[in-house]
Amino acid sequence: TSEDLRTALDALANKSADYDPSSAAALNLACFQGASMTPKVFHDLCCTVFQLNFTPPQMGALLHELDRDGDLTIDGSEFLVKFTQLGFEEKQNRFQKRKDFAERKKKREEEWHKKREQKKAEEEAKKVAIGKVSQADWDSAMAKITAAAADYDKT
C-alpha cells in the first residue's frame, strides 16, 4: 500500500540523512554496489547495514518502487541513487522545519516584547494622567474647598 511505501521510504530517508561518509563509524554501502539484488538479499542488507527490518508489505512496496525494469530485482546502483536522493530531501525537510520553528519562536518573542512595551506605556500613561489636572478642574476644586472652609465651624 502507499502507507507501507511511505513508511519504508521514510525509514530509508532518515538513515540516509544521518549518513556521514566522512565519519569513522560510517555505514559501509559497498555491499549495495554492483549487480541486482533479490528482495531477500536486499532485505537482509537493510537489516544488517541500516538495522531496518521491513515487513513483507513494506518490502513489496519498496520492490515495486525500486525495480525499474520489472525483473523483480533491485539494482544496487539505482538503490544508492534513490538512497542519496531520499537523504537530500530529508535534510531539506529538517532544515525547513528548524527554520520554521526559529521563525515562529522569533515571532512569539517579538509579540511578547511588543505586549510588554504596550503594557509599560499604558502604565506610564496612567501615571501621567493622574499627575495632570486641567486648569478648569483645578479652579473648580479650589472653589469647592474654599466654600467648604467658609462653612467650617471651629467650635
Tab-separated table of N, CA and C in Angstrom:
chain	number	residue	atom	x	y	z
A	1	THR	N	0.838	-1.196	0.000
A	1	THR	CA	0.000	0.000	0.000
A	1	THR	C	0.874	1.249	0.000
A	2	SER	N	0.253	2.373	-0.233
A	2	SER	CA	1.010	3.627	-0.235
A	2	SER	C	1.534	3.940	1.164
A	3	GLU	N	0.802	3.527	2.187
A	3	GLU	CA	1.265	3.735	3.570
A	3	GLU	C	2.523	2.902	3.845
A	4	ASP	N	2.548	1.667	3.360
A	4	ASP	CA	3.738	0.820	3.527
A	4	ASP	C	4.942	1.438	2.809
A	5	LEU	N	4.709	1.937	1.608
A	5	LEU	CA	5.791	2.564	0.848
A	5	LEU	C	6.289	3.812	1.562
A	6	ARG	N	5.371	4.652	2.034
A	6	ARG	CA	5.758	5.875	2.731
A	6	ARG	C	6.566	5.554	3.984
A	7	THR	N	6.122	4.571	4.758
A	7	THR	CA	6.824	4.181	5.976
A	7	THR	C	8.236	3.686	5.666
A	8	ALA	N	8.353	2.835	4.644
A	8	ALA	CA	9.660	2.284	4.276
A	8	ALA	C	10.589	3.373	3.742
A	9	LEU	N	10.064	4.239	2.868
A	9	LEU	CA	10.891	5.312	2.321
A	9	LEU	C	11.297	6.313	3.409
A	10	ASP	N	10.390	6.592	4.353
A	10	ASP	CA	10.730	7.487	5.464
A	10	ASP	C	11.877	6.915	6.292
A	11	ALA	N	11.832	5.604	6.534
A	11	ALA	CA	12.897	4.959	7.308
A	11	ALA	C	14.226	5.060	6.563
A	12	LEU	N	14.209	4.791	5.261
A	12	LEU	CA	15.435	4.908	4.460
A	12	LEU	C	15.910	6.365	4.397
A	13	ALA	N	14.965	7.301	4.285
A	13	ALA	CA	15.324	8.725	4.218
A	13	ALA	C	16.024	9.168	5.499
A	14	ASN	N	15.531	8.719	6.637
A	14	ASN	CA	16.165	9.076	7.912
A	14	ASN	C	17.570	8.502	8.007
A	15	LYS	N	17.742	7.254	7.581
A	15	LYS	CA	19.075	6.647	7.600
A	15	LYS	C	20.015	7.397	6.649
A	16	SER	N	19.504	7.767	5.496
A	16	SER	CA	20.328	8.462	4.516
A	16	SER	C	20.688	9.866	5.001
A	17	ALA	N	19.741	10.567	5.591
A	17	ALA	CA	20.012	11.922	6.090
A	17	ALA	C	21.053	11.904	7.206
A	18	ASP	N	21.063	10.838	7.995
A	18	ASP	CA	22.021	10.715	9.098
A	18	ASP	C	23.370	10.167	8.636
A	19	TYR	N	23.431	9.690	7.401
A	19	TYR	CA	24.649	9.069	6.874
A	19	TYR	C	25.729	10.121	6.644
A	20	ASP	N	26.892	9.881	7.195
A	20	ASP	CA	28.040	10.768	7.027
A	20	ASP	C	29.226	9.925	6.568
A	21	PRO	N	29.528	9.954	5.278
A	21	PRO	CA	30.615	9.098	4.767
A	21	PRO	C	31.985	9.438	5.348
A	22	SER	N	32.147	10.650	5.899
A	22	SER	CA	33.458	11.024	6.446
A	22	SER	C	33.635	10.568	7.895
A	23	SER	N	32.572	10.058	8.488
A	23	SER	CA	32.640	9.608	9.876
A	23	SER	C	33.378	8.272	9.969
A	24	ALA	N	34.079	8.093	11.080
A	24	ALA	CA	34.774	6.816	11.296
A	24	ALA	C	33.774	5.674	11.438
A	25	ALA	N	32.571	6.005	11.908
A	25	ALA	CA	31.538	4.992	12.102
A	25	ALA	C	30.568	4.933	10.922
A	26	ALA	N	30.990	5.443	9.770
A	26	ALA	CA	30.112	5.491	8.601
A	26	ALA	C	29.692	4.093	8.169
A	27	LEU	N	28.452	3.994	7.722
A	27	LEU	CA	27.938	2.734	7.205
A	27	LEU	C	28.695	2.368	5.934
A	28	ASN	N	28.950	1.081	5.755
A	28	ASN	CA	29.617	0.609	4.548
A	28	ASN	C	28.543	0.268	3.521
A	29	LEU	N	28.447	1.112	2.509
A	29	LEU	CA	27.422	0.918	1.481
A	29	LEU	C	27.945	0.150	0.268
A	30	ALA	N	29.176	-0.326	0.328
A	30	ALA	CA	29.765	-1.037	-0.802
A	30	ALA	C	28.960	-2.275	-1.173
A	31	CYS	N	28.296	-2.888	-0.206
A	31	CYS	CA	27.527	-4.109	-0.486
A	31	CYS	C	26.337	-3.841	-1.407
A	32	PHE	N	25.924	-2.574	-1.530
A	32	PHE	CA	24.805	-2.250	-2.408
A	32	PHE	C	25.270	-1.984	-3.841
A	33	GLN	N	26.566	-1.861	-4.040
A	33	GLN	CA	27.085	-1.591	-5.377
A	33	GLN	C	27.212	-2.895	-6.153
A	34	GLY	N	27.019	-2.800	-7.424
A	34	GLY	CA	27.221	-3.986	-8.257
A	34	GLY	C	25.934	-4.499	-8.844
A	35	ALA	N	25.797	-5.801	-8.829
A	35	ALA	CA	24.702	-6.485	-9.530
A	35	ALA	C	23.365	-6.257	-8.848
A	36	SER	N	22.345	-6.742	-9.503
A	36	SER	CA	20.997	-6.661	-8.954
A	36	SER	C	20.859	-7.590	-7.752
A	37	MET	N	19.970	-7.189	-6.852
A	37	MET	CA	19.735	-7.968	-5.627
A	37	MET	C	18.316	-8.502	-5.641
A	38	THR	N	18.165	-9.709	-5.152
A	38	THR	CA	16.816	-10.245	-4.958
A	38	THR	C	16.193	-9.520	-3.768
A	39	PRO	N	14.881	-9.566	-3.639
A	39	PRO	CA	14.254	-8.930	-2.477
A	39	PRO	C	14.800	-9.475	-1.152
A	40	LYS	N	15.099	-10.757	-1.081
A	40	LYS	CA	15.632	-11.358	0.146
A	40	LYS	C	17.010	-10.776	0.471
A	41	VAL	N	17.871	-10.690	-0.521
A	41	VAL	CA	19.215	-10.130	-0.304
A	41	VAL	C	19.094	-8.661	0.104
A	42	PHE	N	18.239	-7.929	-0.581
A	42	PHE	CA	18.041	-6.512	-0.248
A	42	PHE	C	17.532	-6.368	1.185
A	43	HIS	N	16.560	-7.184	1.565
A	43	HIS	CA	16.016	-7.145	2.923
A	43	HIS	C	17.107	-7.437	3.945
A	44	ASP	N	17.896	-8.483	3.689
A	44	ASP	CA	18.977	-8.847	4.617
A	44	ASP	C	20.006	-7.720	4.739
A	45	LEU	N	20.350	-7.086	3.633
A	45	LEU	CA	21.298	-5.974	3.675
A	45	LEU	C	20.729	-4.781	4.458
A	46	CYS	N	19.447	-4.509	4.273
A	46	CYS	CA	18.813	-3.407	5.020
A	46	CYS	C	18.826	-3.695	6.517
A	47	CYS	N	18.600	-4.962	6.873
A	47	CYS	CA	18.656	-5.350	8.293
A	47	CYS	C	20.071	-5.186	8.833
A	48	THR	N	21.054	-5.658	8.083
A	48	THR	CA	22.438	-5.656	8.541
A	48	THR	C	23.038	-4.252	8.550
A	49	VAL	N	22.901	-3.528	7.450
A	49	VAL	CA	23.562	-2.233	7.299
A	49	VAL	C	22.803	-1.117	8.012
A	50	PHE	N	21.477	-1.080	7.853
A	50	PHE	CA	20.688	0.029	8.385
A	50	PHE	C	19.905	-0.311	9.657
A	51	GLN	N	19.919	-1.573	10.055
A	51	GLN	CA	19.085	-2.047	11.167
A	51	GLN	C	17.602	-1.746	10.906
A	52	LEU	N	17.196	-1.944	9.657
A	52	LEU	CA	15.806	-1.755	9.254
A	52	LEU	C	15.229	-3.117	8.880
A	53	ASN	N	14.217	-3.530	9.594
A	53	ASN	CA	13.576	-4.816	9.325
A	53	ASN	C	12.206	-4.540	8.713
A	54	PHE	N	12.166	-4.439	7.394
A	54	PHE	CA	10.924	-4.126	6.699
A	54	PHE	C	9.954	-5.304	6.757
A	55	THR	N	8.678	-4.978	6.871
A	55	THR	CA	7.635	-6.007	6.836
A	55	THR	C	7.471	-6.472	5.395
A	56	PRO	N	6.846	-7.640	5.184
A	56	PRO	CA	6.618	-8.085	3.800
A	56	PRO	C	5.845	-7.068	2.951
A	57	PRO	N	4.787	-6.413	3.485
A	57	PRO	CA	4.132	-5.402	2.652
A	57	PRO	C	5.043	-4.210	2.317
A	58	GLN	N	5.887	-3.832	3.268
A	58	GLN	CA	6.823	-2.740	3.002
A	58	GLN	C	7.850	-3.158	1.947
A	59	MET	N	8.340	-4.398	2.041
A	59	MET	CA	9.293	-4.886	1.039
A	59	MET	C	8.644	-4.936	-0.339
A	60	GLY	N	7.399	-5.374	-0.390
A	60	GLY	CA	6.694	-5.416	-1.671
A	60	GLY	C	6.546	-4.021	-2.265
A	61	ALA	N	6.214	-3.057	-1.423
A	61	ALA	CA	6.072	-1.679	-1.895
A	61	ALA	C	7.428	-1.121	-2.352
A	62	LEU	N	8.480	-1.423	-1.590
A	62	LEU	CA	9.816	-0.972	-1.988
A	62	LEU	C	10.252	-1.609	-3.303
A	63	LEU	N	10.000	-2.917	-3.447
A	63	LEU	CA	10.363	-3.615	-4.686
A	63	LEU	C	9.645	-2.968	-5.871
A	64	HIS	N	8.366	-2.690	-5.681
A	64	HIS	CA	7.590	-2.056	-6.753
A	64	HIS	C	8.164	-0.676	-7.089
A	65	GLU	N	8.626	0.049	-6.078
A	65	GLU	CA	9.190	1.390	-6.273
A	65	GLU	C	10.594	1.346	-6.893
A	66	LEU	N	11.415	0.405	-6.448
A	66	LEU	CA	12.829	0.396	-6.835
A	66	LEU	C	13.158	-0.490	-8.038
A	67	ASP	N	12.263	-1.401	-8.391
A	67	ASP	CA	12.505	-2.307	-9.529
A	67	ASP	C	12.089	-1.599	-10.813
A	68	ARG	N	13.049	-0.957	-11.472
A	68	ARG	CA	12.756	-0.143	-12.651
A	68	ARG	C	12.464	-0.977	-13.899
A	69	ASP	N	13.112	-2.130	-14.015
A	69	ASP	CA	12.941	-2.908	-15.254
A	69	ASP	C	11.942	-4.056	-15.105
A	70	GLY	N	11.354	-4.223	-13.922
A	70	GLY	CA	10.315	-5.230	-13.730
A	70	GLY	C	10.797	-6.657	-13.631
A	71	ASP	N	12.086	-6.875	-13.361
A	71	ASP	CA	12.599	-8.250	-13.278
A	71	ASP	C	12.603	-8.796	-11.843
A	72	LEU	N	11.910	-8.094	-10.927
A	72	LEU	CA	11.783	-8.484	-9.515
A	72	LEU	C	13.122	-8.502	-8.786
A	73	THR	N	14.016	-7.623	-9.217
A	73	THR	CA	15.289	-7.422	-8.511
A	73	THR	C	15.493	-5.921	-8.324
A	74	ILE	N	16.391	-5.591	-7.416
A	74	ILE	CA	16.703	-4.187	-7.146
A	74	ILE	C	18.152	-3.949	-7.549
A	75	ASP	N	18.339	-3.045	-8.473
A	75	ASP	CA	19.685	-2.701	-8.928
A	75	ASP	C	20.374	-1.881	-7.835
A	76	GLY	N	21.546	-2.304	-7.429
A	76	GLY	CA	22.263	-1.659	-6.333
A	76	GLY	C	22.589	-0.204	-6.593
A	77	SER	N	23.057	0.099	-7.797
A	77	SER	CA	23.415	1.491	-8.093
A	77	SER	C	22.174	2.378	-8.138
A	78	GLU	N	21.067	1.845	-8.669
A	78	GLU	CA	19.819	2.617	-8.670
A	78	GLU	C	19.333	2.838	-7.243
A	79	PHE	N	19.502	1.820	-6.389
A	79	PHE	CA	19.118	1.988	-4.985
A	79	PHE	C	19.949	3.087	-4.338
A	80	LEU	N	21.252	3.099	-4.582
A	80	LEU	CA	22.109	4.106	-3.965
A	80	LEU	C	21.751	5.519	-4.427
A	81	VAL	N	21.356	5.643	-5.693
A	81	VAL	CA	20.901	6.947	-6.193
A	81	VAL	C	19.642	7.362	-5.439
A	82	LYS	N	18.694	6.443	-5.313
A	82	LYS	CA	17.441	6.735	-4.595
A	82	LYS	C	17.731	7.039	-3.118
A	83	PHE	N	18.629	6.268	-2.513
A	83	PHE	CA	19.008	6.453	-1.110
A	83	PHE	C	19.579	7.864	-0.902
A	84	THR	N	20.451	8.283	-1.799
A	84	THR	CA	21.050	9.615	-1.718
A	84	THR	C	19.993	10.697	-1.916
A	85	GLN	N	19.099	10.482	-2.868
A	85	GLN	CA	18.022	11.438	-3.131
A	85	GLN	C	17.119	11.582	-1.905
A	86	LEU	N	16.756	10.454	-1.304
A	86	LEU	CA	15.909	10.492	-0.101
A	86	LEU	C	16.595	11.255	1.026
A	87	GLY	N	17.897	11.026	1.192
A	87	GLY	CA	18.642	11.721	2.236
A	87	GLY	C	18.696	13.215	2.003
A	88	PHE	N	18.907	13.604	0.761
A	88	PHE	CA	18.953	15.023	0.423
A	88	PHE	C	17.612	15.682	0.730
A	89	GLU	N	16.527	15.035	0.314
A	89	GLU	CA	15.191	15.583	0.562
A	89	GLU	C	14.894	15.661	2.061
A	90	GLU	N	15.304	14.641	2.811
A	90	GLU	CA	15.078	14.633	4.258
A	90	GLU	C	15.869	15.744	4.941
A	91	LYS	N	17.096	15.955	4.505
A	91	LYS	CA	17.894	17.044	5.076
A	91	LYS	C	17.240	18.392	4.793
A	92	GLN	N	16.703	18.557	3.584
A	92	GLN	CA	15.997	19.801	3.257
A	92	GLN	C	14.767	19.968	4.152
A	93	ASN	N	14.016	18.880	4.355
A	93	ASN	CA	12.835	18.945	5.223
A	93	ASN	C	13.216	19.315	6.653
A	94	ARG	N	14.280	18.700	7.158
A	94	ARG	CA	14.732	19.002	8.523
A	94	ARG	C	15.152	20.454	8.641
A	95	PHE	N	15.891	20.934	7.628
A	95	PHE	CA	16.324	22.330	7.642
A	95	PHE	C	15.123	23.265	7.648
A	96	GLN	N	14.132	22.963	6.807
A	96	GLN	CA	12.936	23.816	6.717
A	96	GLN	C	12.168	23.804	8.036
A	97	LYS	N	12.078	22.642	8.680
A	97	LYS	CA	11.389	22.557	9.977
A	97	LYS	C	12.113	23.395	11.027
A	98	ARG	N	13.446	23.307	11.059
A	98	ARG	CA	14.211	24.120	12.017
A	98	ARG	C	14.033	25.608	11.730
A	99	LYS	N	14.040	25.957	10.446
A	99	LYS	CA	13.864	27.356	10.051
A	99	LYS	C	12.468	27.851	10.444
A	100	ASP	N	11.445	27.052	10.161
A	100	ASP	CA	10.076	27.426	10.523
A	100	ASP	C	9.930	27.576	12.033
A	101	PHE	N	10.544	26.643	12.784
A	101	PHE	CA	10.477	26.713	14.245
A	101	PHE	C	11.143	27.993	14.742
A	102	ALA	N	12.306	28.324	14.200
A	102	ALA	CA	13.016	29.530	14.614
A	102	ALA	C	12.205	30.787	14.291
A	103	GLU	N	11.554	30.793	13.131
A	103	GLU	CA	10.728	31.942	12.756
A	103	GLU	C	9.531	32.090	13.679
A	104	ARG	N	8.884	30.958	14.010
A	104	ARG	CA	7.741	31.016	14.938
A	104	ARG	C	8.187	31.497	16.313
A	105	LYS	N	9.338	31.003	16.764
A	105	LYS	CA	9.871	31.411	18.068
A	105	LYS	C	10.177	32.906	18.075
A	106	LYS	N	10.818	33.385	17.014
A	106	LYS	CA	11.146	34.805	16.923
A	106	LYS	C	9.878	35.650	16.925
A	107	LYS	N	8.864	35.202	16.201
A	107	LYS	CA	7.607	35.946	16.137
A	107	LYS	C	6.932	35.992	17.514
A	108	ARG	N	6.930	34.848	18.230
A	108	ARG	CA	6.344	34.831	19.579
A	108	ARG	C	7.096	35.777	20.510
A	109	GLU	N	8.423	35.777	20.413
A	109	GLU	CA	9.221	36.664	21.265
A	109	GLU	C	8.954	38.129	20.924
A	110	GLU	N	8.851	38.443	19.648
A	110	GLU	CA	8.554	39.819	19.242
A	110	GLU	C	7.177	40.249	19.752
A	111	GLU	N	6.193	39.361	19.657
A	111	GLU	CA	4.852	39.677	20.157
A	111	GLU	C	4.879	39.886	21.668
A	112	TRP	N	5.630	39.052	22.381
A	112	TRP	CA	5.728	39.182	23.828
A	112	TRP	C	6.348	40.527	24.202
A	113	HIS	N	7.448	40.887	23.511
A	113	HIS	CA	8.101	42.168	23.793
A	113	HIS	C	7.180	43.348	23.452
A	114	LYS	N	6.434	43.222	22.365
A	114	LYS	CA	5.514	44.282	21.959
A	114	LYS	C	4.425	44.464	23.024
A	115	LYS	N	3.850	43.357	23.493
A	115	LYS	CA	2.822	43.440	24.534
A	115	LYS	C	3.392	44.028	25.821
A	116	ARG	N	4.613	43.633	26.135
A	116	ARG	CA	5.276	44.143	27.340
A	116	ARG	C	5.485	45.651	27.235
A	117	GLU	N	5.930	46.119	26.085
A	117	GLU	CA	6.136	47.551	25.877
A	117	GLU	C	4.807	48.303	25.909
A	118	GLN	N	3.751	47.712	25.345
A	118	GLN	CA	2.436	48.344	25.373
A	118	GLN	C	1.934	48.483	26.809
A	119	LYS	N	2.140	47.434	27.600
A	119	LYS	CA	1.710	47.461	28.998
A	119	LYS	C	2.478	48.533	29.768
A	120	LYS	N	3.784	48.611	29.538
A	120	LYS	CA	4.586	49.658	30.186
A	120	LYS	C	4.089	51.043	29.789
A	121	ALA	N	3.796	51.222	28.502
A	121	ALA	CA	3.320	52.520	28.011
A	121	ALA	C	1.974	52.874	28.636
A	122	GLU	N	1.081	51.878	28.760
A	122	GLU	CA	-0.226	52.124	29.381
A	122	GLU	C	-0.070	52.513	30.847
A	123	GLU	N	0.811	51.810	31.556
A	123	GLU	CA	1.041	52.136	32.969
A	123	GLU	C	1.637	53.530	33.114
A	124	GLU	N	2.550	53.887	32.240
A	124	GLU	CA	3.159	55.219	32.276
A	124	GLU	C	2.115	56.287	31.959
A	125	ALA	N	1.233	55.993	30.996
A	125	ALA	CA	0.179	56.943	30.643
A	125	ALA	C	-0.763	57.161	31.823
A	126	LYS	N	-1.055	56.116	32.584
A	126	LYS	CA	-1.905	56.259	33.769
A	126	LYS	C	-1.238	57.151	34.804
A	127	LYS	N	0.070	56.967	35.019
A	127	LYS	CA	0.797	57.788	35.978
A	127	LYS	C	0.766	59.250	35.569
A	128	VAL	N	0.976	59.520	34.289
A	128	VAL	CA	0.968	60.894	33.787
A	128	VAL	C	-0.427	61.491	33.910
A	129	ALA	N	-1.463	60.684	33.594
A	129	ALA	CA	-2.838	61.175	33.654
A	129	ALA	C	-3.219	61.543	35.086
A	130	ILE	N	-2.740	60.789	36.052
A	130	ILE	CA	-3.051	61.089	37.451
A	130	ILE	C	-2.389	62.403	37.862
A	131	GLY	N	-1.227	62.689	37.398
A	131	GLY	CA	-0.491	63.898	37.758
A	131	GLY	C	-0.974	65.143	37.035
A	132	LYS	N	-1.725	65.007	35.984
A	132	LYS	CA	-2.182	66.155	35.202
A	132	LYS	C	-3.606	66.534	35.605
A	133	VAL	N	-3.798	67.814	35.882
A	133	VAL	CA	-5.134	68.330	36.199
A	133	VAL	C	-5.322	69.576	35.331
A	134	SER	N	-6.448	69.649	34.675
A	134	SER	CA	-6.701	70.831	33.846
A	134	SER	C	-6.937	72.057	34.738
A	135	GLN	N	-6.743	73.231	34.160
A	135	GLN	CA	-6.932	74.473	34.920
A	135	GLN	C	-8.371	74.590	35.392
A	136	ALA	N	-9.329	74.206	34.575
A	136	ALA	CA	-10.744	74.282	34.959
A	136	ALA	C	-11.027	73.369	36.145
A	137	ASP	N	-10.465	72.135	36.103
A	137	ASP	CA	-10.665	71.214	37.230
A	137	ASP	C	-10.013	71.764	38.497
A	138	TRP	N	-8.828	72.359	38.339
A	138	TRP	CA	-8.129	72.951	39.499
A	138	TRP	C	-8.955	74.082	40.113
A	139	ASP	N	-9.456	74.962	39.281
A	139	ASP	CA	-10.257	76.094	39.764
A	139	ASP	C	-11.527	75.602	40.445
A	140	SER	N	-12.159	74.588	39.871
A	140	SER	CA	-13.388	74.033	40.460
A	140	SER	C	-13.102	73.418	41.818
A	141	ALA	N	-12.022	72.652	41.900
A	141	ALA	CA	-11.664	72.011	43.167
A	141	ALA	C	-11.352	73.063	44.225
A	142	MET	N	-10.617	74.125	43.871
A	142	MET	CA	-10.272	75.179	44.829
A	142	MET	C	-11.514	75.924	45.296
A	143	ALA	N	-12.474	76.156	44.401
A	143	ALA	CA	-13.725	76.834	44.782
A	143	ALA	C	-14.504	75.992	45.772
A	144	LYS	N	-14.553	74.693	45.565
A	144	LYS	CA	-15.266	73.793	46.477
A	144	LYS	C	-14.583	73.765	47.848
A	145	ILE	N	-13.261	73.735	47.868
A	145	ILE	CA	-12.528	73.728	49.133
A	145	ILE	C	-12.753	75.051	49.882
A	146	THR	N	-12.715	76.161	49.155
A	146	THR	CA	-12.950	77.485	49.764
A	146	THR	C	-14.329	77.560	50.372
A	147	ALA	N	-15.333	77.070	49.635
A	147	ALA	CA	-16.720	77.106	50.134
A	147	ALA	C	-16.870	76.217	51.356
A	148	ALA	N	-16.258	75.079	51.342
A	148	ALA	CA	-16.330	74.162	52.494
A	148	ALA	C	-15.606	74.763	53.691
A	149	ALA	N	-14.485	75.444	53.447
A	149	ALA	CA	-13.724	76.050	54.546
A	149	ALA	C	-14.494	77.214	55.161
A	150	ALA	N	-15.228	77.959	54.340
A	150	ALA	CA	-16.025	79.097	54.861
A	150	ALA	C	-17.133	78.608	55.776
A	151	ASP	N	-17.670	77.436	55.450
A	151	ASP	CA	-18.762	76.877	56.263
A	151	ASP	C	-18.241	76.108	57.467
A	152	TYR	N	-16.920	76.012	57.624
A	152	TYR	CA	-16.356	75.214	58.705
A	152	TYR	C	-16.561	75.918	60.039
A	153	ASP	N	-17.091	75.203	60.988
A	153	ASP	CA	-17.333	75.732	62.330
A	153	ASP	C	-16.244	75.205	63.250
A	154	LYS	N	-15.468	76.121	63.848
A	154	LYS	CA	-14.324	75.718	64.648
A	154	LYS	C	-14.733	75.256	66.049
A	155	THR	N	-15.926	75.486	66.514
A	155	THR	CA	-16.325	75.115	67.864
A	155	THR	C	-16.773	73.730	68.009
